[in-house]
Structures are given as C-alpha cells and as structure tokens.
Amino acid sequence: MSRRELVVLGTASQVPTRTRNHNGYVLFWDDEAVLFDPGEGTQRQMLRAGVSATDLTRIAITHLHGDHSLGLAGVVQRISLDGVPHTIPVSFPASGAAWVDHLIDATSYHHRAGLELQPLADDGVVWPVRPEQGFTLRAERLEHGVEAFGYRLDEPDGLRMVPALLAAAGVAGPAIGVLQREGRVVTGDGRTVRLEDVSARRPGQSFAFVMDTRLCDAVFSLARGVDLLVIESTFLDRDRELAHAFGHLTALQAATVAAECGVRSLVLTHFSQRYQDAGEFWAEARTVFDGELTVAEDLDRVQVPPRVH
C-alpha cells in the first residue's frame, strides 16, 4: 500500500523551546520523502521519528531564516555519512544561494552526498516527482522579510474501475488487465469494451506547504482545494498587526484561508514562544474552519486524507 503521511519534526518559530524544536517536516508520498525546512536539530528529530537519511528523496526550503534552514548542514553531512546512493535535489530561493553553499560546506567532512542544487527565481514547477504519472511539485513566491516560496504537490486525476460496470460488460479476470493497459478489450462474445465505459474519475490528491508569509494571492493559490495544508500560524489574531509587521499569519487567518479554499485537512504550526496554551490556536481556528484540524506538536504524524471517490 502507498504511504502518504506527514511527519512533523519541529513546530517552533524563531527559537526552539523545551517542548518544540525548530521547524522540520517530512512528507512521505508513495516512494518519495520530501524534507521541508530543516531547522536546527532536524537530524536528531529524524532519529526520534524513525526517519532515515536514506528515506529522503528531496529537500525543499521555503526561505533562508535559521529556524527553517540551520539543520541543512547536519542533514547533508548525515546523507554523506550514510552513503545515500541516490541524488537528492535541494530547492531554495535563489537569493539564498550563498547561505545554502555555506551550510552544505559548514565544516570539514567527507563529501559523498549527491546533491542537485535548484535555486528558485520564479514561480513554477520545480520537480516532476513522477514524470510517467505527472506528479509535480511547484513553488510560488510568498511575502516575507526575505525571499520566500511556498510549495504544492499535485497528483493528476486518474481512473478507477467500477465493479458493477465491469460485470455488466462481461469483463473479468485477465481481461481487466488488458483493458487497463490497452484502453479496450474484446469480450468472449465479440463486444469491444472501452476503458471509459467501465471506469470513473478518481480525483488526484494534493498537498501544500506554506510557511512564513503575510496574506497574499499565492497563499490562496497554493492552498486551493488541497487535501492537506501545512501552514504557519505564528500569532493569535489579537496580535494581527504584529504578525503583519513581521511577515506572518495568525491562526484565524490561516484557518480562514483553509475554509475559503476548501481544504480537507489543516495543520497549523510554527508557533511563537510568546503563547503558552496551544489550545488557543485550536479555538481560534475552529471559529471559521470545520474540517480536520491538527495543531501540530513535535513528532506528530498526520495522514493525507483518503481519496474522495
């Protein structure tokens, strides 16, 4: 069975706390594992969560503030130490290239990591995750104090076989495989059955990752209709002016985006250390969003919601 799951490695903004590590998130999507925003301590959090360096197939950085990138040095050195055999693309804002270079070469170590650096200068597709199936990861520019991008993973719509239609058409056994491969099959009584005659649309699944930003068009574009949205909610709405000044969202703003965009499952994260009660984020979000809601804690695992048939 395919695995589509978010593993939360850290949930703090700016500085870690006694209960929250710097940011870090791994999205398992079938055979892929994308590490988003490896903040300080990510390597240790991966160990605690049971995520190995060999699991990783891509690293995606939204921006080059320390709580989203300082862990890159340790993760890259671990990739080298473990002799990860595959190349790992690393995407990041182009303006942060010098900092990425410094982090990758932060100390002396035996360089064995196969990294493919992909600086982002414009919105667009940054990774054809599975070219043969059309999986894509794209980036869109956000509004923060430094250049920042959000990410969205999309799977195209597919088809599912409908048992009742197969039975009515007299297609069974190996003939189903022929139908799926070739798009049509001839039954024993000489009838030609087309794939579209016995199948129905299966909506593709989607995921969005939105970190440090003010409200802007890209936030809505990235979030629109996704199954799982991971989004920063650094502040509570009583501090909305402070959030805007520092280029962040409030829990109410993040939840409103999710509600307006038809998000199925919402994960709030990146919490300021000024707040002691995580329940306040839950309560604020619930005033506008009635879907599946997670106020993230370190080492949480959140499933991508099952397909809608």
PDB file of C-alpha atoms in Angstrom:
ATOM      1  CA  MET A   1       0.000   0.000   0.000  1.00  0.00           C
ATOM      2  CA  SER A   2       1.155   3.549  -0.724  1.00  0.00           C
ATOM      3  CA  ARG A   3       2.199   5.758   2.167  1.00  0.00           C
ATOM      4  CA  ARG A   4       1.006   9.335   2.227  1.00  0.00           C
ATOM      5  CA  GLU A   5       1.832  10.848   5.582  1.00  0.00           C
ATOM      6  CA  LEU A   6       3.324  13.992   7.095  1.00  0.00           C
ATOM      7  CA  VAL A   7       5.872  13.535   9.877  1.00  0.00           C
ATOM      8  CA  VAL A   8       6.282  16.687  11.974  1.00  0.00           C
ATOM      9  CA  LEU A   9       9.835  17.117  13.252  1.00  0.00           C
ATOM     10  CA  GLY A  10       9.571  20.605  14.755  1.00  0.00           C
ATOM     11  CA  THR A  11       6.970  23.304  15.274  1.00  0.00           C
ATOM     12  CA  ALA A  12       8.671  26.350  16.861  1.00  0.00           C
ATOM     13  CA  SER A  13       9.202  29.732  15.246  1.00  0.00           C
ATOM     14  CA  GLN A  14      12.434  31.703  15.612  1.00  0.00           C
ATOM     15  CA  VAL A  15      13.827  29.815  18.618  1.00  0.00           C
ATOM     16  CA  PRO A  16      13.279  26.284  19.922  1.00  0.00           C
ATOM     17  CA  THR A  17      11.559  25.795  23.255  1.00  0.00           C
ATOM     18  CA  ARG A  18      11.652  22.997  25.811  1.00  0.00           C
ATOM     19  CA  THR A  19       8.812  21.243  24.018  1.00  0.00           C
ATOM     20  CA  ARG A  20       9.152  22.451  20.424  1.00  0.00           C
ATOM     21  CA  ASN A  21      12.134  22.009  18.116  1.00  0.00           C
ATOM     22  CA  HIS A  22      12.942  24.280  15.207  1.00  0.00           C
ATOM     23  CA  ASN A  23      10.931  23.562  12.059  1.00  0.00           C
ATOM     24  CA  GLY A  24      11.208  20.337  10.072  1.00  0.00           C
ATOM     25  CA  TYR A  25       8.622  18.300   8.171  1.00  0.00           C
ATOM     26  CA  VAL A  26       8.876  15.136   6.087  1.00  0.00           C
ATOM     27  CA  LEU A  27       6.159  14.314   3.596  1.00  0.00           C
ATOM     28  CA  PHE A  28       6.032  10.650   2.663  1.00  0.00           C
ATOM     29  CA  TRP A  29       4.244  10.324  -0.685  1.00  0.00           C
ATOM     30  CA  ASP A  30       4.383   6.783  -2.068  1.00  0.00           C
ATOM     31  CA  ASP A  31       8.091   6.205  -2.770  1.00  0.00           C
ATOM     32  CA  GLU A  32       9.060   9.821  -2.183  1.00  0.00           C
ATOM     33  CA  ALA A  33      10.070  11.544   1.056  1.00  0.00           C
ATOM     34  CA  VAL A  34      10.413  15.315   0.899  1.00  0.00           C
ATOM     35  CA  LEU A  35      12.121  17.118   3.777  1.00  0.00           C
ATOM     36  CA  PHE A  36      10.748  20.643   4.124  1.00  0.00           C
ATOM     37  CA  ASP A  37      12.559  23.415   6.028  1.00  0.00           C
ATOM     38  CA  PRO A  38      15.209  21.583   8.079  1.00  0.00           C
ATOM     39  CA  GLY A  39      15.749  23.855  11.066  1.00  0.00           C
ATOM     40  CA  GLU A  40      18.354  23.347  13.775  1.00  0.00           C
ATOM     41  CA  GLY A  41      18.106  19.897  15.363  1.00  0.00           C
ATOM     42  CA  THR A  42      16.429  18.234  12.381  1.00  0.00           C
ATOM     43  CA  GLN A  43      18.916  15.346  12.271  1.00  0.00           C
ATOM     44  CA  ARG A  44      18.110  14.397  15.860  1.00  0.00           C
ATOM     45  CA  GLN A  45      14.371  14.793  15.327  1.00  0.00           C
ATOM     46  CA  MET A  46      14.612  12.485  12.317  1.00  0.00           C
ATOM     47  CA  LEU A  47      16.193   9.871  14.576  1.00  0.00           C
ATOM     48  CA  ARG A  48      13.412  10.263  17.140  1.00  0.00           C
ATOM     49  CA  ALA A  49      10.760   9.989  14.417  1.00  0.00           C
ATOM     50  CA  GLY A  50      12.317   6.966  12.746  1.00  0.00           C
ATOM     51  CA  VAL A  51      13.137   8.804   9.500  1.00  0.00           C
ATOM     52  CA  SER A  52      16.485   7.890   7.953  1.00  0.00           C
ATOM     53  CA  ALA A  53      18.661   9.942   5.630  1.00  0.00           C
ATOM     54  CA  THR A  54      18.253   7.195   3.046  1.00  0.00           C
ATOM     55  CA  ASP A  55      14.492   7.779   3.059  1.00  0.00           C
ATOM     56  CA  LEU A  56      14.885  11.320   1.751  1.00  0.00           C
ATOM     57  CA  THR A  57      14.389  11.953  -1.959  1.00  0.00           C
ATOM     58  CA  ARG A  58      14.243  15.748  -1.911  1.00  0.00           C
ATOM     59  CA  ILE A  59      14.876  18.765   0.327  1.00  0.00           C
ATOM     60  CA  ALA A  60      12.711  21.870  -0.151  1.00  0.00           C
ATOM     61  CA  ILE A  61      13.494  25.107   1.694  1.00  0.00           C
ATOM     62  CA  THR A  62      10.997  27.961   1.780  1.00  0.00           C
ATOM     63  CA  HIS A  63      13.462  30.659   2.869  1.00  0.00           C
ATOM     64  CA  LEU A  64      16.830  31.109   4.497  1.00  0.00           C
ATOM     65  CA  HIS A  65      15.973  32.144   8.032  1.00  0.00           C
ATOM     66  CA  GLY A  66      17.723  29.956  10.570  1.00  0.00           C
ATOM     67  CA  ASP A  67      14.658  28.255  12.018  1.00  0.00           C
ATOM     68  CA  HIS A  68      13.958  26.876   8.528  1.00  0.00           C
ATOM     69  CA  SER A  69      17.464  26.038   7.334  1.00  0.00           C
ATOM     70  CA  LEU A  70      20.170  25.712  10.019  1.00  0.00           C
ATOM     71  CA  GLY A  71      19.637  21.954  10.143  1.00  0.00           C
ATOM     72  CA  LEU A  72      20.639  21.561   6.497  1.00  0.00           C
ATOM     73  CA  ALA A  73      24.314  21.272   7.470  1.00  0.00           C
ATOM     74  CA  GLY A  74      23.739  18.273   9.732  1.00  0.00           C
ATOM     75  CA  VAL A  75      21.299  16.577   7.372  1.00  0.00           C
ATOM     76  CA  VAL A  76      23.686  16.853   4.417  1.00  0.00           C
ATOM     77  CA  GLN A  77      26.572  15.503   6.479  1.00  0.00           C
ATOM     78  CA  ARG A  78      24.358  12.606   7.589  1.00  0.00           C
ATOM     79  CA  ILE A  79      23.444  11.889   3.963  1.00  0.00           C
ATOM     80  CA  SER A  80      27.178  11.674   3.241  1.00  0.00           C
ATOM     81  CA  LEU A  81      27.957   9.590   6.330  1.00  0.00           C
ATOM     82  CA  ASP A  82      25.230   7.075   5.482  1.00  0.00           C
ATOM     83  CA  GLY A  83      26.317   6.872   1.851  1.00  0.00           C
ATOM     84  CA  VAL A  84      22.854   7.603   0.459  1.00  0.00           C
ATOM     85  CA  PRO A  85      23.095   6.191  -3.074  1.00  0.00           C
ATOM     86  CA  HIS A  86      20.629   8.458  -4.888  1.00  0.00           C
ATOM     87  CA  THR A  87      20.873  12.103  -5.842  1.00  0.00           C
ATOM     88  CA  ILE A  88      18.803  14.440  -3.671  1.00  0.00           C
ATOM     89  CA  PRO A  89      17.591  17.698  -5.265  1.00  0.00           C
ATOM     90  CA  VAL A  90      17.614  20.726  -2.967  1.00  0.00           C
ATOM     91  CA  SER A  91      15.335  23.635  -3.892  1.00  0.00           C
ATOM     92  CA  PHE A  92      15.559  27.057  -2.251  1.00  0.00           C
ATOM     93  CA  PRO A  93      15.137  30.770  -3.085  1.00  0.00           C
ATOM     94  CA  ALA A  94      17.898  31.861  -5.447  1.00  0.00           C
ATOM     95  CA  SER A  95      18.774  34.856  -3.274  1.00  0.00           C
ATOM     96  CA  GLY A  96      19.802  32.423  -0.531  1.00  0.00           C
ATOM     97  CA  ALA A  97      22.334  30.517  -2.647  1.00  0.00           C
ATOM     98  CA  ALA A  98      25.356  31.793  -0.723  1.00  0.00           C
ATOM     99  CA  TRP A  99      23.851  30.689   2.606  1.00  0.00           C
ATOM    100  CA  VAL A 100      22.968  27.269   1.202  1.00  0.00           C
ATOM    101  CA  ASP A 101      26.549  26.874  -0.023  1.00  0.00           C
ATOM    102  CA  HIS A 102      27.859  27.803   3.431  1.00  0.00           C
ATOM    103  CA  LEU A 103      25.529  25.330   5.153  1.00  0.00           C
ATOM    104  CA  ILE A 104      26.468  22.477   2.841  1.00  0.00           C
ATOM    105  CA  ASP A 105      30.150  23.196   3.407  1.00  0.00           C
ATOM    106  CA  ALA A 106      29.876  24.339   7.041  1.00  0.00           C
ATOM    107  CA  THR A 107      32.613  22.084   8.439  1.00  0.00           C
ATOM    108  CA  SER A 108      35.163  19.521   7.362  1.00  0.00           C
ATOM    109  CA  TYR A 109      33.650  16.165   6.364  1.00  0.00           C
ATOM    110  CA  HIS A 110      33.960  13.534   3.658  1.00  0.00           C
ATOM    111  CA  HIS A 111      31.698  14.766   0.848  1.00  0.00           C
ATOM    112  CA  ARG A 112      29.765  11.825  -0.528  1.00  0.00           C
ATOM    113  CA  ALA A 113      26.311  13.371  -0.806  1.00  0.00           C
ATOM    114  CA  GLY A 114      24.840  13.536  -4.274  1.00  0.00           C
ATOM    115  CA  LEU A 115      23.029  16.870  -4.173  1.00  0.00           C
ATOM    116  CA  GLU A 116      21.417  18.714  -7.065  1.00  0.00           C
ATOM    117  CA  LEU A 117      21.025  22.373  -6.126  1.00  0.00           C
ATOM    118  CA  GLN A 118      17.959  24.029  -7.642  1.00  0.00           C
ATOM    119  CA  PRO A 119      17.747  27.768  -6.844  1.00  0.00           C
ATOM    120  CA  LEU A 120      14.280  29.211  -7.444  1.00  0.00           C
ATOM    121  CA  ALA A 121      13.983  32.543  -9.214  1.00  0.00           C
ATOM    122  CA  ASP A 122      10.370  32.359 -10.408  1.00  0.00           C
ATOM    123  CA  ASP A 123       7.084  30.602  -9.750  1.00  0.00           C
ATOM    124  CA  GLY A 124       6.621  27.270 -11.486  1.00  0.00           C
ATOM    125  CA  VAL A 125       7.190  23.533 -11.430  1.00  0.00           C
ATOM    126  CA  VAL A 126      10.425  22.630  -9.652  1.00  0.00           C
ATOM    127  CA  TRP A 127      10.185  18.856  -9.655  1.00  0.00           C
ATOM    128  CA  PRO A 128       8.355  16.371 -11.870  1.00  0.00           C
ATOM    129  CA  VAL A 129       8.073  13.914  -8.985  1.00  0.00           C
ATOM    130  CA  ARG A 130       6.944  11.050 -11.191  1.00  0.00           C
ATOM    131  CA  PRO A 131       7.160  12.104 -14.833  1.00  0.00           C
ATOM    132  CA  GLU A 132       5.414   8.978 -16.065  1.00  0.00           C
ATOM    133  CA  GLN A 133       2.377   9.742 -13.902  1.00  0.00           C
ATOM    134  CA  GLY A 134       2.515  13.528 -13.900  1.00  0.00           C
ATOM    135  CA  PHE A 135       3.238  14.136 -10.219  1.00  0.00           C
ATOM    136  CA  THR A 136       4.545  17.661  -9.833  1.00  0.00           C
ATOM    137  CA  LEU A 137       5.921  19.921  -7.119  1.00  0.00           C
ATOM    138  CA  ARG A 138       5.615  23.628  -7.840  1.00  0.00           C
ATOM    139  CA  ALA A 139       6.641  26.759  -6.000  1.00  0.00           C
ATOM    140  CA  GLU A 140       5.032  30.180  -5.629  1.00  0.00           C
ATOM    141  CA  ARG A 141       6.544  33.324  -4.183  1.00  0.00           C
ATOM    142  CA  LEU A 142       5.258  34.428  -0.765  1.00  0.00           C
ATOM    143  CA  GLU A 143       5.625  37.736   1.124  1.00  0.00           C
ATOM    144  CA  HIS A 144       8.127  37.714   3.969  1.00  0.00           C
ATOM    145  CA  GLY A 145      11.124  39.724   5.133  1.00  0.00           C
ATOM    146  CA  VAL A 146      13.402  37.708   2.845  1.00  0.00           C
ATOM    147  CA  GLU A 147      12.643  35.936  -0.425  1.00  0.00           C
ATOM    148  CA  ALA A 148      10.347  33.015   0.329  1.00  0.00           C
ATOM    149  CA  PHE A 149       8.444  30.379  -1.631  1.00  0.00           C
ATOM    150  CA  GLY A 150       5.601  28.033  -0.759  1.00  0.00           C
ATOM    151  CA  TYR A 151       5.255  24.578  -2.288  1.00  0.00           C
ATOM    152  CA  ARG A 152       2.392  22.498  -3.653  1.00  0.00           C
ATOM    153  CA  LEU A 153       2.425  18.820  -4.656  1.00  0.00           C
ATOM    154  CA  ASP A 154      -0.250  17.681  -7.111  1.00  0.00           C
ATOM    155  CA  GLU A 155      -1.271  14.311  -8.479  1.00  0.00           C
ATOM    156  CA  PRO A 156      -3.320  14.297 -11.699  1.00  0.00           C
ATOM    157  CA  ASP A 157      -6.766  12.775 -11.794  1.00  0.00           C
ATOM    158  CA  GLY A 158      -6.881   9.088 -12.647  1.00  0.00           C
ATOM    159  CA  LEU A 159      -9.433   6.378 -13.272  1.00  0.00           C
ATOM    160  CA  ARG A 160     -10.832   3.663 -11.030  1.00  0.00           C
ATOM    161  CA  MET A 161     -12.514   0.522 -12.254  1.00  0.00           C
ATOM    162  CA  VAL A 162     -16.202   0.175 -11.324  1.00  0.00           C
ATOM    163  CA  PRO A 163     -17.007  -3.475 -10.465  1.00  0.00           C
ATOM    164  CA  ALA A 164     -20.691  -3.204 -11.379  1.00  0.00           C
ATOM    165  CA  LEU A 165     -19.867  -1.803 -14.823  1.00  0.00           C
ATOM    166  CA  LEU A 166     -17.199  -4.473 -15.385  1.00  0.00           C
ATOM    167  CA  ALA A 167     -19.687  -7.203 -14.516  1.00  0.00           C
ATOM    168  CA  ALA A 168     -22.377  -5.741 -16.773  1.00  0.00           C
ATOM    169  CA  ALA A 169     -19.881  -5.567 -19.639  1.00  0.00           C
ATOM    170  CA  GLY A 170     -18.733  -9.149 -19.090  1.00  0.00           C
ATOM    171  CA  VAL A 171     -15.123  -8.202 -18.348  1.00  0.00           C
ATOM    172  CA  ALA A 172     -13.370 -10.282 -15.680  1.00  0.00           C
ATOM    173  CA  GLY A 173     -10.050 -11.855 -14.760  1.00  0.00           C
ATOM    174  CA  PRO A 174      -7.036 -11.194 -17.046  1.00  0.00           C
ATOM    175  CA  ALA A 175      -9.229  -9.165 -19.401  1.00  0.00           C
ATOM    176  CA  ILE A 176      -9.312  -6.367 -16.809  1.00  0.00           C
ATOM    177  CA  GLY A 177      -5.531  -6.062 -17.003  1.00  0.00           C
ATOM    178  CA  VAL A 178      -5.663  -5.921 -20.805  1.00  0.00           C
ATOM    179  CA  LEU A 179      -8.317  -3.221 -20.587  1.00  0.00           C
ATOM    180  CA  GLN A 180      -6.219  -1.132 -18.193  1.00  0.00           C
ATOM    181  CA  ARG A 181      -3.073  -1.459 -20.318  1.00  0.00           C
ATOM    182  CA  GLU A 182      -4.556  -1.059 -23.783  1.00  0.00           C
ATOM    183  CA  GLY A 183      -7.694   1.005 -23.174  1.00  0.00           C
ATOM    184  CA  ARG A 184     -10.045  -1.548 -24.727  1.00  0.00           C
ATOM    185  CA  VAL A 185     -10.684  -5.270 -24.761  1.00  0.00           C
ATOM    186  CA  VAL A 186     -12.782  -7.677 -26.810  1.00  0.00           C
ATOM    187  CA  THR A 187     -15.037  -9.915 -24.712  1.00  0.00           C
ATOM    188  CA  GLY A 188     -15.809 -13.582 -25.376  1.00  0.00           C
ATOM    189  CA  ASP A 189     -18.987 -12.699 -27.241  1.00  0.00           C
ATOM    190  CA  GLY A 190     -17.145 -10.319 -29.553  1.00  0.00           C
ATOM    191  CA  ARG A 191     -18.059  -6.992 -27.947  1.00  0.00           C
ATOM    192  CA  THR A 192     -15.454  -4.245 -27.671  1.00  0.00           C
ATOM    193  CA  VAL A 193     -15.380  -2.655 -24.224  1.00  0.00           C
ATOM    194  CA  ARG A 194     -13.555   0.648 -23.770  1.00  0.00           C
ATOM    195  CA  LEU A 195     -11.853   1.703 -20.542  1.00  0.00           C
ATOM    196  CA  GLU A 196     -14.088   4.760 -20.194  1.00  0.00           C
ATOM    197  CA  ASP A 197     -17.168   2.506 -20.352  1.00  0.00           C
ATOM    198  CA  VAL A 198     -16.334   0.733 -17.104  1.00  0.00           C
ATOM    199  CA  SER A 199     -14.379   3.299 -15.088  1.00  0.00           C
ATOM    200  CA  ALA A 200     -14.948   6.536 -13.201  1.00  0.00           C
ATOM    201  CA  ARG A 201     -12.783   9.576 -12.483  1.00  0.00           C
ATOM    202  CA  ARG A 202     -10.519   9.263  -9.432  1.00  0.00           C
ATOM    203  CA  PRO A 203      -9.508  12.710  -8.180  1.00  0.00           C
ATOM    204  CA  GLY A 204      -5.782  13.187  -7.665  1.00  0.00           C
ATOM    205  CA  GLN A 205      -4.531  14.113  -4.224  1.00  0.00           C
ATOM    206  CA  SER A 206      -2.684  17.282  -3.305  1.00  0.00           C
ATOM    207  CA  PHE A 207      -0.579  18.836  -0.546  1.00  0.00           C
ATOM    208  CA  ALA A 208       0.538  22.406   0.183  1.00  0.00           C
ATOM    209  CA  PHE A 209       3.265  23.791   2.423  1.00  0.00           C
ATOM    210  CA  VAL A 210       3.023  27.479   3.321  1.00  0.00           C
ATOM    211  CA  MET A 211       5.484  28.948   5.775  1.00  0.00           C
ATOM    212  CA  ASP A 212       6.481  32.472   6.754  1.00  0.00           C
ATOM    213  CA  THR A 213       4.326  34.971   4.869  1.00  0.00           C
ATOM    214  CA  ARG A 214       1.745  37.696   5.083  1.00  0.00           C
ATOM    215  CA  LEU A 215      -1.584  37.078   3.413  1.00  0.00           C
ATOM    216  CA  CYS A 216      -1.084  37.281  -0.352  1.00  0.00           C
ATOM    217  CA  ASP A 217      -2.538  35.775  -3.524  1.00  0.00           C
ATOM    218  CA  ALA A 218      -0.014  32.928  -3.503  1.00  0.00           C
ATOM    219  CA  VAL A 219      -1.247  31.676  -0.118  1.00  0.00           C
ATOM    220  CA  PHE A 220      -4.698  31.111  -1.594  1.00  0.00           C
ATOM    221  CA  SER A 221      -3.355  29.725  -4.869  1.00  0.00           C
ATOM    222  CA  LEU A 222      -1.216  27.154  -3.069  1.00  0.00           C
ATOM    223  CA  ALA A 223      -3.996  26.131  -0.686  1.00  0.00           C
ATOM    224  CA  ARG A 224      -6.923  25.974  -3.090  1.00  0.00           C
ATOM    225  CA  GLY A 225      -8.662  22.596  -2.898  1.00  0.00           C
ATOM    226  CA  VAL A 226      -5.784  20.661  -1.336  1.00  0.00           C
ATOM    227  CA  ASP A 227      -6.290  17.532   0.717  1.00  0.00           C
ATOM    228  CA  LEU A 228      -3.650  18.525   3.293  1.00  0.00           C
ATOM    229  CA  LEU A 229      -2.422  22.044   4.049  1.00  0.00           C
ATOM    230  CA  VAL A 230       0.518  22.712   6.372  1.00  0.00           C
ATOM    231  CA  ILE A 231       0.581  26.413   7.167  1.00  0.00           C
ATOM    232  CA  GLU A 232       2.246  28.723   9.630  1.00  0.00           C
ATOM    233  CA  SER A 233       0.155  30.361  12.343  1.00  0.00           C
ATOM    234  CA  THR A 234       2.852  32.148  14.276  1.00  0.00           C
ATOM    235  CA  PHE A 235       0.484  34.530  16.048  1.00  0.00           C
ATOM    236  CA  LEU A 236      -3.003  34.625  17.501  1.00  0.00           C
ATOM    237  CA  ASP A 237      -5.337  37.124  15.914  1.00  0.00           C
ATOM    238  CA  ARG A 238      -5.189  39.543  18.850  1.00  0.00           C
ATOM    239  CA  ASP A 239      -1.640  40.207  17.594  1.00  0.00           C
ATOM    240  CA  ARG A 240      -2.612  40.559  13.919  1.00  0.00           C
ATOM    241  CA  GLU A 241      -0.775  43.873  13.491  1.00  0.00           C
ATOM    242  CA  LEU A 242       2.405  42.351  14.870  1.00  0.00           C
ATOM    243  CA  ALA A 243       2.002  39.376  12.534  1.00  0.00           C
ATOM    244  CA  HIS A 244       1.693  41.658   9.509  1.00  0.00           C
ATOM    245  CA  ALA A 245       4.687  43.734  10.555  1.00  0.00           C
ATOM    246  CA  PHE A 246       6.920  40.656  10.740  1.00  0.00           C
ATOM    247  CA  GLY A 247       5.510  38.913   7.674  1.00  0.00           C
ATOM    248  CA  HIS A 248       3.477  36.179   9.359  1.00  0.00           C
ATOM    249  CA  LEU A 249      -0.050  34.779   9.651  1.00  0.00           C
ATOM    250  CA  THR A 250      -2.376  34.390  12.607  1.00  0.00           C
ATOM    251  CA  ALA A 251      -4.249  31.183  13.369  1.00  0.00           C
ATOM    252  CA  LEU A 252      -7.504  32.866  12.339  1.00  0.00           C
ATOM    253  CA  GLN A 253      -6.019  33.989   9.018  1.00  0.00           C
ATOM    254  CA  ALA A 254      -4.587  30.536   8.285  1.00  0.00           C
ATOM    255  CA  ALA A 255      -7.869  28.824   9.127  1.00  0.00           C
ATOM    256  CA  THR A 256      -9.830  31.321   7.050  1.00  0.00           C
ATOM    257  CA  VAL A 257      -7.624  30.524   4.063  1.00  0.00           C
ATOM    258  CA  ALA A 258      -8.311  26.824   4.604  1.00  0.00           C
ATOM    259  CA  ALA A 259     -12.057  27.383   4.854  1.00  0.00           C
ATOM    260  CA  GLU A 260     -12.263  29.609   1.797  1.00  0.00           C
ATOM    261  CA  CYS A 261     -10.079  27.276  -0.269  1.00  0.00           C
ATOM    262  CA  GLY A 262     -11.945  24.078   0.611  1.00  0.00           C
ATOM    263  CA  VAL A 263      -9.007  22.401   2.368  1.00  0.00           C
ATOM    264  CA  ARG A 264      -9.867  18.965   3.752  1.00  0.00           C
ATOM    265  CA  SER A 265      -7.204  18.675   6.477  1.00  0.00           C
ATOM    266  CA  LEU A 266      -5.435  21.648   8.080  1.00  0.00           C
ATOM    267  CA  VAL A 267      -2.176  21.530  10.044  1.00  0.00           C
ATOM    268  CA  LEU A 268      -1.253  24.666  11.990  1.00  0.00           C
ATOM    269  CA  THR A 269       2.386  25.046  13.025  1.00  0.00           C
ATOM    270  CA  HIS A 270       5.318  27.490  13.548  1.00  0.00           C
ATOM    271  CA  PHE A 271       4.118  28.886  16.873  1.00  0.00           C
ATOM    272  CA  SER A 272       5.621  31.881  18.632  1.00  0.00           C
ATOM    273  CA  GLN A 273       7.063  31.135  22.048  1.00  0.00           C
ATOM    274  CA  ARG A 274       5.025  34.029  23.461  1.00  0.00           C
ATOM    275  CA  TYR A 275       1.972  31.730  23.700  1.00  0.00           C
ATOM    276  CA  GLN A 276       1.797  29.013  26.335  1.00  0.00           C
ATOM    277  CA  ASP A 277      -1.549  27.397  25.533  1.00  0.00           C
ATOM    278  CA  ALA A 278      -1.762  25.630  22.164  1.00  0.00           C
ATOM    279  CA  GLY A 279      -5.482  25.263  22.746  1.00  0.00           C
ATOM    280  CA  GLU A 280      -5.888  28.932  21.883  1.00  0.00           C
ATOM    281  CA  PHE A 281      -4.786  28.203  18.314  1.00  0.00           C
ATOM    282  CA  TRP A 282      -7.303  25.360  18.098  1.00  0.00           C
ATOM    283  CA  ALA A 283     -10.144  27.502  19.442  1.00  0.00           C
ATOM    284  CA  GLU A 284      -9.354  30.387  17.110  1.00  0.00           C
ATOM    285  CA  ALA A 285      -9.151  28.170  14.030  1.00  0.00           C
ATOM    286  CA  ARG A 286     -12.405  26.408  14.900  1.00  0.00           C
ATOM    287  CA  THR A 287     -14.354  29.653  14.676  1.00  0.00           C
ATOM    288  CA  VAL A 288     -14.022  29.530  10.876  1.00  0.00           C
ATOM    289  CA  PHE A 289     -12.813  26.042   9.856  1.00  0.00           C
ATOM    290  CA  ASP A 290     -14.819  22.867  10.469  1.00  0.00           C
ATOM    291  CA  GLY A 291     -12.652  20.348   8.617  1.00  0.00           C
ATOM    292  CA  GLU A 292      -9.979  18.044  10.005  1.00  0.00           C
ATOM    293  CA  LEU A 293      -7.683  20.156  12.185  1.00  0.00           C
ATOM    294  CA  THR A 294      -4.290  19.493  13.758  1.00  0.00           C
ATOM    295  CA  VAL A 295      -2.461  21.961  15.988  1.00  0.00           C
ATOM    296  CA  ALA A 296       0.904  20.360  15.417  1.00  0.00           C
ATOM    297  CA  GLU A 297       3.172  19.002  18.134  1.00  0.00           C
ATOM    298  CA  ASP A 298       6.681  17.697  17.542  1.00  0.00           C
ATOM    299  CA  LEU A 299       6.719  14.108  16.219  1.00  0.00           C
ATOM    300  CA  ASP A 300       3.064  14.169  15.187  1.00  0.00           C
ATOM    301  CA  ARG A 301       2.092  12.028  12.198  1.00  0.00           C
ATOM    302  CA  VAL A 302      -0.727  13.306  10.025  1.00  0.00           C
ATOM    303  CA  GLN A 303      -2.244  11.189   7.277  1.00  0.00           C
ATOM    304  CA  VAL A 304      -3.184  12.613   3.919  1.00  0.00           C
ATOM    305  CA  PRO A 305      -6.986  12.153   3.910  1.00  0.00           C
ATOM    306  CA  PRO A 306      -8.271   9.128   1.969  1.00  0.00           C
ATOM    307  CA  ARG A 307      -9.279   9.695  -1.623  1.00  0.00           C
ATOM    308  CA  VAL A 308     -12.697  11.040  -2.416  1.00  0.00           C
ATOM    309  CA  HIS A 309     -14.307   8.647  -4.898  1.00  0.00           C
TER     310      HIS A 309
END
